[in-house]
Amino acid sequence: MKYWNSNRKSCEHVEPREDWKESIELWIDWVEAIGRTEETLRTRWYQIVRFSKIVNKSITDVTEDDLIFYLAGMGSSADTQGQKVVVKTSYMGESLMPSGENIRE
């Protein structure tokens, strides 16, 4: 697990669902490998963790409808744009899904 600061080690609210951890770590490694900054890595980590908790199902059970409802409910403020990017990128670009699977329709 990557730790952005020493406080995170004891903050359960910033940890993803247990069944998402490995996929998120691999995705963050990919984001780092393409040259994103440490701040971007931290931000993307928190954004995808938030999504994992809101959708509240196994990563392999996330459907297109889950993504649509989540993204539609965010509105269009500047603060939500990064969250939309992380969800779209992780599911529609470089997949968080094991073995690069697509989301279920």
PDB file of N, CA and C in Angstrom:
ATOM      1  N   MET A   1       0.825  -1.191   0.000  1.00  0.00           N
ATOM      2  CA  MET A   1       0.000   0.000   0.000  1.00  0.00           C
ATOM      3  C   MET A   1       0.863   1.247   0.000  1.00  0.00           C
ATOM      4  N   LYS A   2       0.466   2.198  -0.797  1.00  0.00           N
ATOM      5  CA  LYS A   2       1.141   3.491  -0.772  1.00  0.00           C
ATOM      6  C   LYS A   2       0.538   4.314   0.364  1.00  0.00           C
ATOM      7  N   TYR A   3       1.381   5.024   1.066  1.00  0.00           N
ATOM      8  CA  TYR A   3       0.905   5.902   2.124  1.00  0.00           C
ATOM      9  C   TYR A   3       1.364   7.308   1.816  1.00  0.00           C
ATOM     10  N   TRP A   4       0.415   8.214   1.661  1.00  0.00           N
ATOM     11  CA  TRP A   4       0.725   9.594   1.277  1.00  0.00           C
ATOM     12  C   TRP A   4       1.225  10.376   2.474  1.00  0.00           C
ATOM     13  N   ASN A   5       0.869   9.942   3.665  1.00  0.00           N
ATOM     14  CA  ASN A   5       1.390  10.557   4.887  1.00  0.00           C
ATOM     15  C   ASN A   5       1.235   9.544   6.015  1.00  0.00           C
ATOM     16  N   SER A   6       1.884   9.801   7.118  1.00  0.00           N
ATOM     17  CA  SER A   6       1.864   8.833   8.217  1.00  0.00           C
ATOM     18  C   SER A   6       0.478   8.678   8.835  1.00  0.00           C
ATOM     19  N   ASN A   7      -0.369   9.678   8.721  1.00  0.00           N
ATOM     20  CA  ASN A   7      -1.711   9.598   9.299  1.00  0.00           C
ATOM     21  C   ASN A   7      -2.593   8.575   8.590  1.00  0.00           C
ATOM     22  N   ARG A   8      -2.362   8.370   7.305  1.00  0.00           N
ATOM     23  CA  ARG A   8      -3.232   7.492   6.534  1.00  0.00           C
ATOM     24  C   ARG A   8      -3.207   6.062   7.057  1.00  0.00           C
ATOM     25  N   LYS A   9      -2.123   5.667   7.653  1.00  0.00           N
ATOM     26  CA  LYS A   9      -1.999   4.292   8.129  1.00  0.00           C
ATOM     27  C   LYS A   9      -3.070   3.929   9.149  1.00  0.00           C
ATOM     28  N   SER A  10      -3.599   4.908   9.837  1.00  0.00           N
ATOM     29  CA  SER A  10      -4.596   4.628  10.865  1.00  0.00           C
ATOM     30  C   SER A  10      -5.961   5.223  10.543  1.00  0.00           C
ATOM     31  N   CYS A  11      -6.177   5.603   9.312  1.00  0.00           N
ATOM     32  CA  CYS A  11      -7.438   6.234   8.923  1.00  0.00           C
ATOM     33  C   CYS A  11      -8.232   5.299   8.023  1.00  0.00           C
ATOM     34  N   GLU A  12      -9.129   4.544   8.617  1.00  0.00           N
ATOM     35  CA  GLU A  12      -9.912   3.574   7.855  1.00  0.00           C
ATOM     36  C   GLU A  12     -10.730   4.236   6.753  1.00  0.00           C
ATOM     37  N   HIS A  13     -11.169   5.464   6.978  1.00  0.00           N
ATOM     38  CA  HIS A  13     -12.028   6.125   5.990  1.00  0.00           C
ATOM     39  C   HIS A  13     -11.317   6.414   4.675  1.00  0.00           C
ATOM     40  N   VAL A  14     -10.007   6.311   4.628  1.00  0.00           N
ATOM     41  CA  VAL A  14      -9.295   6.555   3.371  1.00  0.00           C
ATOM     42  C   VAL A  14      -8.781   5.264   2.737  1.00  0.00           C
ATOM     43  N   GLU A  15      -9.223   4.144   3.232  1.00  0.00           N
ATOM     44  CA  GLU A  15      -8.844   2.860   2.651  1.00  0.00           C
ATOM     45  C   GLU A  15      -9.959   2.379   1.730  1.00  0.00           C
ATOM     46  N   PRO A  16      -9.601   1.769   0.609  1.00  0.00           N
ATOM     47  CA  PRO A  16     -10.637   1.232  -0.281  1.00  0.00           C
ATOM     48  C   PRO A  16     -11.257  -0.029   0.310  1.00  0.00           C
ATOM     49  N   ARG A  17     -12.322  -0.459  -0.315  1.00  0.00           N
ATOM     50  CA  ARG A  17     -12.865  -1.767   0.038  1.00  0.00           C
ATOM     51  C   ARG A  17     -11.735  -2.787  -0.094  1.00  0.00           C
ATOM     52  N   GLU A  18     -11.736  -3.770   0.757  1.00  0.00           N
ATOM     53  CA  GLU A  18     -10.671  -4.777   0.765  1.00  0.00           C
ATOM     54  C   GLU A  18     -10.512  -5.444  -0.599  1.00  0.00           C
ATOM     55  N   ASP A  19     -11.625  -5.735  -1.250  1.00  0.00           N
ATOM     56  CA  ASP A  19     -11.568  -6.438  -2.533  1.00  0.00           C
ATOM     57  C   ASP A  19     -11.156  -5.537  -3.704  1.00  0.00           C
ATOM     58  N   TRP A  20     -10.933  -4.256  -3.450  1.00  0.00           N
ATOM     59  CA  TRP A  20     -10.468  -3.323  -4.478  1.00  0.00           C
ATOM     60  C   TRP A  20      -8.980  -3.018  -4.344  1.00  0.00           C
ATOM     61  N   LYS A  21      -8.380  -3.306  -3.219  1.00  0.00           N
ATOM     62  CA  LYS A  21      -7.022  -2.830  -2.913  1.00  0.00           C
ATOM     63  C   LYS A  21      -5.993  -3.189  -3.976  1.00  0.00           C
ATOM     64  N   GLU A  22      -5.915  -4.448  -4.352  1.00  0.00           N
ATOM     65  CA  GLU A  22      -4.888  -4.861  -5.310  1.00  0.00           C
ATOM     66  C   GLU A  22      -5.067  -4.165  -6.658  1.00  0.00           C
ATOM     67  N   SER A  23      -6.291  -4.098  -7.149  1.00  0.00           N
ATOM     68  CA  SER A  23      -6.545  -3.447  -8.439  1.00  0.00           C
ATOM     69  C   SER A  23      -6.211  -1.962  -8.394  1.00  0.00           C
ATOM     70  N   ILE A  24      -6.551  -1.307  -7.298  1.00  0.00           N
ATOM     71  CA  ILE A  24      -6.242   0.119  -7.171  1.00  0.00           C
ATOM     72  C   ILE A  24      -4.737   0.332  -7.128  1.00  0.00           C
ATOM     73  N   GLU A  25      -4.031  -0.499  -6.390  1.00  0.00           N
ATOM     74  CA  GLU A  25      -2.570  -0.368  -6.327  1.00  0.00           C
ATOM     75  C   GLU A  25      -1.937  -0.521  -7.705  1.00  0.00           C
ATOM     76  N   LEU A  26      -2.395  -1.508  -8.464  1.00  0.00           N
ATOM     77  CA  LEU A  26      -1.858  -1.710  -9.814  1.00  0.00           C
ATOM     78  C   LEU A  26      -2.176  -0.518 -10.714  1.00  0.00           C
ATOM     79  N   TRP A  27      -3.378   0.022 -10.588  1.00  0.00           N
ATOM     80  CA  TRP A  27      -3.770   1.178 -11.389  1.00  0.00           C
ATOM     81  C   TRP A  27      -2.931   2.404 -11.015  1.00  0.00           C
ATOM     82  N   ILE A  28      -2.726   2.620  -9.720  1.00  0.00           N
ATOM     83  CA  ILE A  28      -1.894   3.742  -9.269  1.00  0.00           C
ATOM     84  C   ILE A  28      -0.466   3.569  -9.776  1.00  0.00           C
ATOM     85  N   ASP A  29       0.049   2.344  -9.778  1.00  0.00           N
ATOM     86  CA  ASP A  29       1.383   2.094 -10.347  1.00  0.00           C
ATOM     87  C   ASP A  29       1.427   2.498 -11.816  1.00  0.00           C
ATOM     88  N   TRP A  30       0.369   2.202 -12.556  1.00  0.00           N
ATOM     89  CA  TRP A  30       0.293   2.592 -13.969  1.00  0.00           C
ATOM     90  C   TRP A  30       0.272   4.117 -14.107  1.00  0.00           C
ATOM     91  N   VAL A  31      -0.551   4.782 -13.292  1.00  0.00           N
ATOM     92  CA  VAL A  31      -0.633   6.247 -13.335  1.00  0.00           C
ATOM     93  C   VAL A  31       0.739   6.852 -13.034  1.00  0.00           C
ATOM     94  N   GLU A  32       1.446   6.279 -12.076  1.00  0.00           N
ATOM     95  CA  GLU A  32       2.794   6.744 -11.737  1.00  0.00           C
ATOM     96  C   GLU A  32       3.761   6.496 -12.899  1.00  0.00           C
ATOM     97  N   ALA A  33       3.651   5.341 -13.534  1.00  0.00           N
ATOM     98  CA  ALA A  33       4.556   4.982 -14.635  1.00  0.00           C
ATOM     99  C   ALA A  33       4.413   5.905 -15.842  1.00  0.00           C
ATOM    100  N   ILE A  34       3.233   6.486 -16.022  1.00  0.00           N
ATOM    101  CA  ILE A  34       3.060   7.405 -17.152  1.00  0.00           C
ATOM    102  C   ILE A  34       3.449   8.835 -16.792  1.00  0.00           C
ATOM    103  N   GLY A  35       4.021   8.998 -15.592  1.00  0.00           N
ATOM    104  CA  GLY A  35       4.626  10.273 -15.243  1.00  0.00           C
ATOM    105  C   GLY A  35       3.783  11.271 -14.484  1.00  0.00           C
ATOM    106  N   ARG A  36       2.699  10.826 -13.882  1.00  0.00           N
ATOM    107  CA  ARG A  36       1.879  11.762 -13.108  1.00  0.00           C
ATOM    108  C   ARG A  36       2.595  12.135 -11.808  1.00  0.00           C
ATOM    109  N   THR A  37       2.308  13.321 -11.314  1.00  0.00           N
ATOM    110  CA  THR A  37       2.957  13.818 -10.100  1.00  0.00           C
ATOM    111  C   THR A  37       2.449  13.085  -8.861  1.00  0.00           C
ATOM    112  N   GLU A  38       3.205  13.211  -7.792  1.00  0.00           N
ATOM    113  CA  GLU A  38       2.808  12.620  -6.513  1.00  0.00           C
ATOM    114  C   GLU A  38       1.454  13.168  -6.061  1.00  0.00           C
ATOM    115  N   GLU A  39       1.223  14.451  -6.276  1.00  0.00           N
ATOM    116  CA  GLU A  39      -0.061  15.063  -5.908  1.00  0.00           C
ATOM    117  C   GLU A  39      -1.204  14.454  -6.722  1.00  0.00           C
ATOM    118  N   THR A  40      -0.978  14.231  -8.009  1.00  0.00           N
ATOM    119  CA  THR A  40      -2.000  13.600  -8.846  1.00  0.00           C
ATOM    120  C   THR A  40      -2.269  12.176  -8.376  1.00  0.00           C
ATOM    121  N   LEU A  41      -1.213  11.441  -8.051  1.00  0.00           N
ATOM    122  CA  LEU A  41      -1.389  10.078  -7.545  1.00  0.00           C
ATOM    123  C   LEU A  41      -2.248  10.073  -6.280  1.00  0.00           C
ATOM    124  N   ARG A  42      -1.932  10.961  -5.370  1.00  0.00           N
ATOM    125  CA  ARG A  42      -2.687  11.046  -4.113  1.00  0.00           C
ATOM    126  C   ARG A  42      -4.146  11.383  -4.383  1.00  0.00           C
ATOM    127  N   THR A  43      -4.368  12.370  -5.241  1.00  0.00           N
ATOM    128  CA  THR A  43      -5.731  12.787  -5.564  1.00  0.00           C
ATOM    129  C   THR A  43      -6.510  11.652  -6.204  1.00  0.00           C
ATOM    130  N   ARG A  44      -5.910  11.003  -7.191  1.00  0.00           N
ATOM    131  CA  ARG A  44      -6.594   9.902  -7.882  1.00  0.00           C
ATOM    132  C   ARG A  44      -6.884   8.750  -6.927  1.00  0.00           C
ATOM    133  N   TRP A  45      -5.950   8.492  -6.004  1.00  0.00           N
ATOM    134  CA  TRP A  45      -6.166   7.450  -4.997  1.00  0.00           C
ATOM    135  C   TRP A  45      -7.443   7.741  -4.204  1.00  0.00           C
ATOM    136  N   TYR A  46      -7.539   8.931  -3.656  1.00  0.00           N
ATOM    137  CA  TYR A  46      -8.705   9.270  -2.844  1.00  0.00           C
ATOM    138  C   TYR A  46      -9.988   9.244  -3.664  1.00  0.00           C
ATOM    139  N   GLN A  47      -9.904   9.667  -4.920  1.00  0.00           N
ATOM    140  CA  GLN A  47     -11.095   9.678  -5.762  1.00  0.00           C
ATOM    141  C   GLN A  47     -11.606   8.267  -6.043  1.00  0.00           C
ATOM    142  N   ILE A  48     -10.722   7.352  -6.380  1.00  0.00           N
ATOM    143  CA  ILE A  48     -11.176   5.995  -6.694  1.00  0.00           C
ATOM    144  C   ILE A  48     -11.592   5.252  -5.428  1.00  0.00           C
ATOM    145  N   VAL A  49     -10.956   5.563  -4.302  1.00  0.00           N
ATOM    146  CA  VAL A  49     -11.384   4.972  -3.031  1.00  0.00           C
ATOM    147  C   VAL A  49     -12.808   5.421  -2.718  1.00  0.00           C
ATOM    148  N   ARG A  50     -13.085   6.692  -2.933  1.00  0.00           N
ATOM    149  CA  ARG A  50     -14.437   7.218  -2.695  1.00  0.00           C
ATOM    150  C   ARG A  50     -15.450   6.475  -3.562  1.00  0.00           C
ATOM    151  N   PHE A  51     -15.121   6.299  -4.832  1.00  0.00           N
ATOM    152  CA  PHE A  51     -16.013   5.575  -5.731  1.00  0.00           C
ATOM    153  C   PHE A  51     -16.229   4.146  -5.240  1.00  0.00           C
ATOM    154  N   SER A  52     -15.168   3.480  -4.797  1.00  0.00           N
ATOM    155  CA  SER A  52     -15.298   2.090  -4.334  1.00  0.00           C
ATOM    156  C   SER A  52     -16.269   1.986  -3.166  1.00  0.00           C
ATOM    157  N   LYS A  53     -16.273   2.995  -2.324  1.00  0.00           N
ATOM    158  CA  LYS A  53     -17.151   2.966  -1.160  1.00  0.00           C
ATOM    159  C   LYS A  53     -18.583   3.342  -1.515  1.00  0.00           C
ATOM    160  N   ILE A  54     -18.747   4.271  -2.442  1.00  0.00           N
ATOM    161  CA  ILE A  54     -20.094   4.683  -2.830  1.00  0.00           C
ATOM    162  C   ILE A  54     -20.797   3.578  -3.611  1.00  0.00           C
ATOM    163  N   VAL A  55     -20.097   2.969  -4.565  1.00  0.00           N
ATOM    164  CA  VAL A  55     -20.719   1.907  -5.360  1.00  0.00           C
ATOM    165  C   VAL A  55     -20.955   0.664  -4.496  1.00  0.00           C
ATOM    166  N   ASN A  56     -20.087   0.445  -3.518  1.00  0.00           N
ATOM    167  CA  ASN A  56     -20.244  -0.585  -2.488  1.00  0.00           C
ATOM    168  C   ASN A  56     -20.555  -1.981  -3.028  1.00  0.00           C
ATOM    169  N   LYS A  57     -19.786  -2.379  -4.016  1.00  0.00           N
ATOM    170  CA  LYS A  57     -19.861  -3.751  -4.508  1.00  0.00           C
ATOM    171  C   LYS A  57     -18.495  -4.151  -5.010  1.00  0.00           C
ATOM    172  N   SER A  58     -18.318  -5.427  -5.200  1.00  0.00           N
ATOM    173  CA  SER A  58     -17.045  -5.929  -5.701  1.00  0.00           C
ATOM    174  C   SER A  58     -16.695  -5.249  -7.017  1.00  0.00           C
ATOM    175  N   ILE A  59     -15.416  -5.035  -7.232  1.00  0.00           N
ATOM    176  CA  ILE A  59     -14.963  -4.371  -8.451  1.00  0.00           C
ATOM    177  C   ILE A  59     -15.423  -5.131  -9.697  1.00  0.00           C
ATOM    178  N   THR A  60     -15.514  -6.440  -9.606  1.00  0.00           N
ATOM    179  CA  THR A  60     -15.947  -7.237 -10.755  1.00  0.00           C
ATOM    180  C   THR A  60     -17.455  -7.185 -10.972  1.00  0.00           C
ATOM    181  N   ASP A  61     -18.192  -6.639 -10.011  1.00  0.00           N
ATOM    182  CA  ASP A  61     -19.647  -6.536 -10.133  1.00  0.00           C
ATOM    183  C   ASP A  61     -20.124  -5.145 -10.538  1.00  0.00           C
ATOM    184  N   VAL A  62     -19.211  -4.205 -10.704  1.00  0.00           N
ATOM    185  CA  VAL A  62     -19.588  -2.850 -11.120  1.00  0.00           C
ATOM    186  C   VAL A  62     -20.093  -2.907 -12.561  1.00  0.00           C
ATOM    187  N   THR A  63     -21.221  -2.265 -12.803  1.00  0.00           N
ATOM    188  CA  THR A  63     -21.839  -2.281 -14.128  1.00  0.00           C
ATOM    189  C   THR A  63     -21.774  -0.898 -14.772  1.00  0.00           C
ATOM    190  N   GLU A  64     -22.118  -0.847 -16.048  1.00  0.00           N
ATOM    191  CA  GLU A  64     -22.211   0.442 -16.734  1.00  0.00           C
ATOM    192  C   GLU A  64     -23.210   1.343 -16.027  1.00  0.00           C
ATOM    193  N   ASP A  65     -24.329   0.785 -15.594  1.00  0.00           N
ATOM    194  CA  ASP A  65     -25.335   1.583 -14.893  1.00  0.00           C
ATOM    195  C   ASP A  65     -24.766   2.203 -13.621  1.00  0.00           C
ATOM    196  N   ASP A  66     -23.941   1.458 -12.886  1.00  0.00           N
ATOM    197  CA  ASP A  66     -23.308   2.014 -11.685  1.00  0.00           C
ATOM    198  C   ASP A  66     -22.488   3.249 -12.039  1.00  0.00           C
ATOM    199  N   LEU A  67     -21.717   3.143 -13.117  1.00  0.00           N
ATOM    200  CA  LEU A  67     -20.894   4.274 -13.554  1.00  0.00           C
ATOM    201  C   LEU A  67     -21.754   5.448 -13.980  1.00  0.00           C
ATOM    202  N   ILE A  68     -22.786   5.176 -14.760  1.00  0.00           N
ATOM    203  CA  ILE A  68     -23.666   6.241 -15.257  1.00  0.00           C
ATOM    204  C   ILE A  68     -24.336   6.964 -14.100  1.00  0.00           C
ATOM    205  N   PHE A  69     -24.912   6.217 -13.157  1.00  0.00           N
ATOM    206  CA  PHE A  69     -25.586   6.847 -12.021  1.00  0.00           C
ATOM    207  C   PHE A  69     -24.614   7.646 -11.161  1.00  0.00           C
ATOM    208  N   TYR A  70     -23.431   7.109 -10.960  1.00  0.00           N
ATOM    209  CA  TYR A  70     -22.426   7.815 -10.161  1.00  0.00           C
ATOM    210  C   TYR A  70     -22.010   9.114 -10.840  1.00  0.00           C
ATOM    211  N   LEU A  71     -21.667   9.035 -12.111  1.00  0.00           N
ATOM    212  CA  LEU A  71     -21.213  10.222 -12.836  1.00  0.00           C
ATOM    213  C   LEU A  71     -22.332  11.237 -13.007  1.00  0.00           C
ATOM    214  N   ALA A  72     -23.543  10.781 -13.281  1.00  0.00           N
ATOM    215  CA  ALA A  72     -24.674  11.694 -13.461  1.00  0.00           C
ATOM    216  C   ALA A  72     -24.997  12.436 -12.170  1.00  0.00           C
ATOM    217  N   GLY A  73     -24.813  11.784 -11.052  1.00  0.00           N
ATOM    218  CA  GLY A  73     -25.120  12.401  -9.771  1.00  0.00           C
ATOM    219  C   GLY A  73     -24.100  13.417  -9.302  1.00  0.00           C
ATOM    220  N   MET A  74     -23.014  13.556 -10.036  1.00  0.00           N
ATOM    221  CA  MET A  74     -21.945  14.450  -9.605  1.00  0.00           C
ATOM    222  C   MET A  74     -22.134  15.890 -10.053  1.00  0.00           C
ATOM    223  N   GLY A  75     -23.002  16.128 -11.011  1.00  0.00           N
ATOM    224  CA  GLY A  75     -23.146  17.487 -11.514  1.00  0.00           C
ATOM    225  C   GLY A  75     -21.974  17.850 -12.401  1.00  0.00           C
ATOM    226  N   SER A  76     -21.733  19.161 -12.537  1.00  0.00           N
ATOM    227  CA  SER A  76     -20.686  19.588 -13.474  1.00  0.00           C
ATOM    228  C   SER A  76     -19.732  20.627 -12.899  1.00  0.00           C
ATOM    229  N   SER A  77     -19.654  20.750 -11.595  1.00  0.00           N
ATOM    230  CA  SER A  77     -18.742  21.737 -11.017  1.00  0.00           C
ATOM    231  C   SER A  77     -17.295  21.351 -11.291  1.00  0.00           C
ATOM    232  N   ALA A  78     -16.421  22.312 -11.220  1.00  0.00           N
ATOM    233  CA  ALA A  78     -14.995  22.065 -11.457  1.00  0.00           C
ATOM    234  C   ALA A  78     -14.441  21.036 -10.475  1.00  0.00           C
ATOM    235  N   ASP A  79     -14.953  21.015  -9.264  1.00  0.00           N
ATOM    236  CA  ASP A  79     -14.477  20.067  -8.254  1.00  0.00           C
ATOM    237  C   ASP A  79     -14.768  18.617  -8.616  1.00  0.00           C
ATOM    238  N   THR A  80     -15.799  18.395  -9.402  1.00  0.00           N
ATOM    239  CA  THR A  80     -16.158  17.018  -9.745  1.00  0.00           C
ATOM    240  C   THR A  80     -15.484  16.529 -11.015  1.00  0.00           C
ATOM    241  N   GLN A  81     -14.860  17.407 -11.764  1.00  0.00           N
ATOM    242  CA  GLN A  81     -14.249  16.995 -13.030  1.00  0.00           C
ATOM    243  C   GLN A  81     -13.157  15.945 -12.839  1.00  0.00           C
ATOM    244  N   GLY A  82     -12.302  16.119 -11.850  1.00  0.00           N
ATOM    245  CA  GLY A  82     -11.246  15.144 -11.592  1.00  0.00           C
ATOM    246  C   GLY A  82     -11.813  13.789 -11.209  1.00  0.00           C
ATOM    247  N   GLN A  83     -12.870  13.800 -10.405  1.00  0.00           N
ATOM    248  CA  GLN A  83     -13.513  12.545 -10.014  1.00  0.00           C
ATOM    249  C   GLN A  83     -14.069  11.830 -11.237  1.00  0.00           C
ATOM    250  N   LYS A  84     -14.667  12.571 -12.143  1.00  0.00           N
ATOM    251  CA  LYS A  84     -15.189  11.968 -13.368  1.00  0.00           C
ATOM    252  C   LYS A  84     -14.052  11.384 -14.195  1.00  0.00           C
ATOM    253  N   VAL A  85     -12.945  12.094 -14.277  1.00  0.00           N
ATOM    254  CA  VAL A  85     -11.794  11.612 -15.044  1.00  0.00           C
ATOM    255  C   VAL A  85     -11.287  10.294 -14.476  1.00  0.00           C
ATOM    256  N   VAL A  86     -11.149  10.213 -13.162  1.00  0.00           N
ATOM    257  CA  VAL A  86     -10.592   8.991 -12.566  1.00  0.00           C
ATOM    258  C   VAL A  86     -11.507   7.795 -12.787  1.00  0.00           C
ATOM    259  N   VAL A  87     -12.801   7.991 -12.675  1.00  0.00           N
ATOM    260  CA  VAL A  87     -13.720   6.872 -12.874  1.00  0.00           C
ATOM    261  C   VAL A  87     -13.747   6.458 -14.341  1.00  0.00           C
ATOM    262  N   LYS A  88     -13.810   7.423 -15.234  1.00  0.00           N
ATOM    263  CA  LYS A  88     -13.817   7.095 -16.666  1.00  0.00           C
ATOM    264  C   LYS A  88     -12.513   6.424 -17.079  1.00  0.00           C
ATOM    265  N   THR A  89     -11.396   6.962 -16.640  1.00  0.00           N
ATOM    266  CA  THR A  89     -10.092   6.414 -17.017  1.00  0.00           C
ATOM    267  C   THR A  89      -9.899   5.012 -16.466  1.00  0.00           C
ATOM    268  N   SER A  90     -10.257   4.821 -15.229  1.00  0.00           N
ATOM    269  CA  SER A  90     -10.003   3.529 -14.602  1.00  0.00           C
ATOM    270  C   SER A  90     -10.892   2.422 -15.150  1.00  0.00           C
ATOM    271  N   TYR A  91     -12.055   2.767 -15.639  1.00  0.00           N
ATOM    272  CA  TYR A  91     -12.952   1.737 -16.168  1.00  0.00           C
ATOM    273  C   TYR A  91     -13.010   1.690 -17.681  1.00  0.00           C
ATOM    274  N   MET A  92     -12.776   2.817 -18.332  1.00  0.00           N
ATOM    275  CA  MET A  92     -12.926   2.854 -19.781  1.00  0.00           C
ATOM    276  C   MET A  92     -11.592   2.969 -20.495  1.00  0.00           C
ATOM    277  N   GLY A  93     -10.553   3.310 -19.746  1.00  0.00           N
ATOM    278  CA  GLY A  93      -9.220   3.399 -20.320  1.00  0.00           C
ATOM    279  C   GLY A  93      -8.401   2.247 -19.793  1.00  0.00           C
ATOM    280  N   GLU A  94      -7.417   2.547 -18.974  1.00  0.00           N
ATOM    281  CA  GLU A  94      -6.627   1.494 -18.338  1.00  0.00           C
ATOM    282  C   GLU A  94      -7.466   0.916 -17.212  1.00  0.00           C
ATOM    283  N   SER A  95      -7.921  -0.258 -17.411  1.00  0.00           N
ATOM    284  CA  SER A  95      -8.917  -0.856 -16.537  1.00  0.00           C
ATOM    285  C   SER A  95      -8.384  -1.224 -15.160  1.00  0.00           C
ATOM    286  N   LEU A  96      -9.234  -1.014 -14.165  1.00  0.00           N
ATOM    287  CA  LEU A  96      -8.974  -1.501 -12.813  1.00  0.00           C
ATOM    288  C   LEU A  96      -9.336  -2.977 -12.707  1.00  0.00           C
ATOM    289  N   MET A  97     -10.109  -3.443 -13.655  1.00  0.00           N
ATOM    290  CA  MET A  97     -10.617  -4.808 -13.594  1.00  0.00           C
ATOM    291  C   MET A  97      -9.479  -5.813 -13.705  1.00  0.00           C
ATOM    292  N   PRO A  98      -9.568  -6.908 -12.974  1.00  0.00           N
ATOM    293  CA  PRO A  98      -8.554  -7.953 -13.086  1.00  0.00           C
ATOM    294  C   PRO A  98      -8.421  -8.428 -14.527  1.00  0.00           C
ATOM    295  N   SER A  99      -7.214  -8.623 -14.971  1.00  0.00           N
ATOM    296  CA  SER A  99      -6.916  -9.103 -16.324  1.00  0.00           C
ATOM    297  C   SER A  99      -7.455  -8.190 -17.415  1.00  0.00           C
ATOM    298  N   GLY A 100      -7.687  -6.918 -17.104  1.00  0.00           N
ATOM    299  CA  GLY A 100      -8.146  -5.975 -18.106  1.00  0.00           C
ATOM    300  C   GLY A 100      -9.562  -6.222 -18.593  1.00  0.00           C
ATOM    301  N   GLU A 101     -10.375  -6.922 -17.795  1.00  0.00           N
ATOM    302  CA  GLU A 101     -11.755  -7.191 -18.190  1.00  0.00           C
ATOM    303  C   GLU A 101     -12.508  -5.882 -18.362  1.00  0.00           C
ATOM    304  N   ASN A 102     -13.560  -5.913 -19.141  1.00  0.00           N
ATOM    305  CA  ASN A 102     -14.441  -4.761 -19.280  1.00  0.00           C
ATOM    306  C   ASN A 102     -15.499  -4.815 -18.192  1.00  0.00           C
ATOM    307  N   ILE A 103     -16.119  -3.668 -17.937  1.00  0.00           N
ATOM    308  CA  ILE A 103     -17.198  -3.661 -16.963  1.00  0.00           C
ATOM    309  C   ILE A 103     -18.374  -4.443 -17.517  1.00  0.00           C
ATOM    310  N   ARG A 104     -19.202  -4.920 -16.621  1.00  0.00           N
ATOM    311  CA  ARG A 104     -20.374  -5.696 -17.027  1.00  0.00           C
ATOM    312  C   ARG A 104     -21.464  -4.767 -17.506  1.00  0.00           C
ATOM    313  N   GLU A 105     -22.142  -5.172 -18.542  1.00  0.00           N
ATOM    314  CA  GLU A 105     -23.260  -4.378 -19.067  1.00  0.00           C
ATOM    315  C   GLU A 105     -24.552  -4.878 -18.498  1.00  0.00           C
TER     316      GLU A 105
END
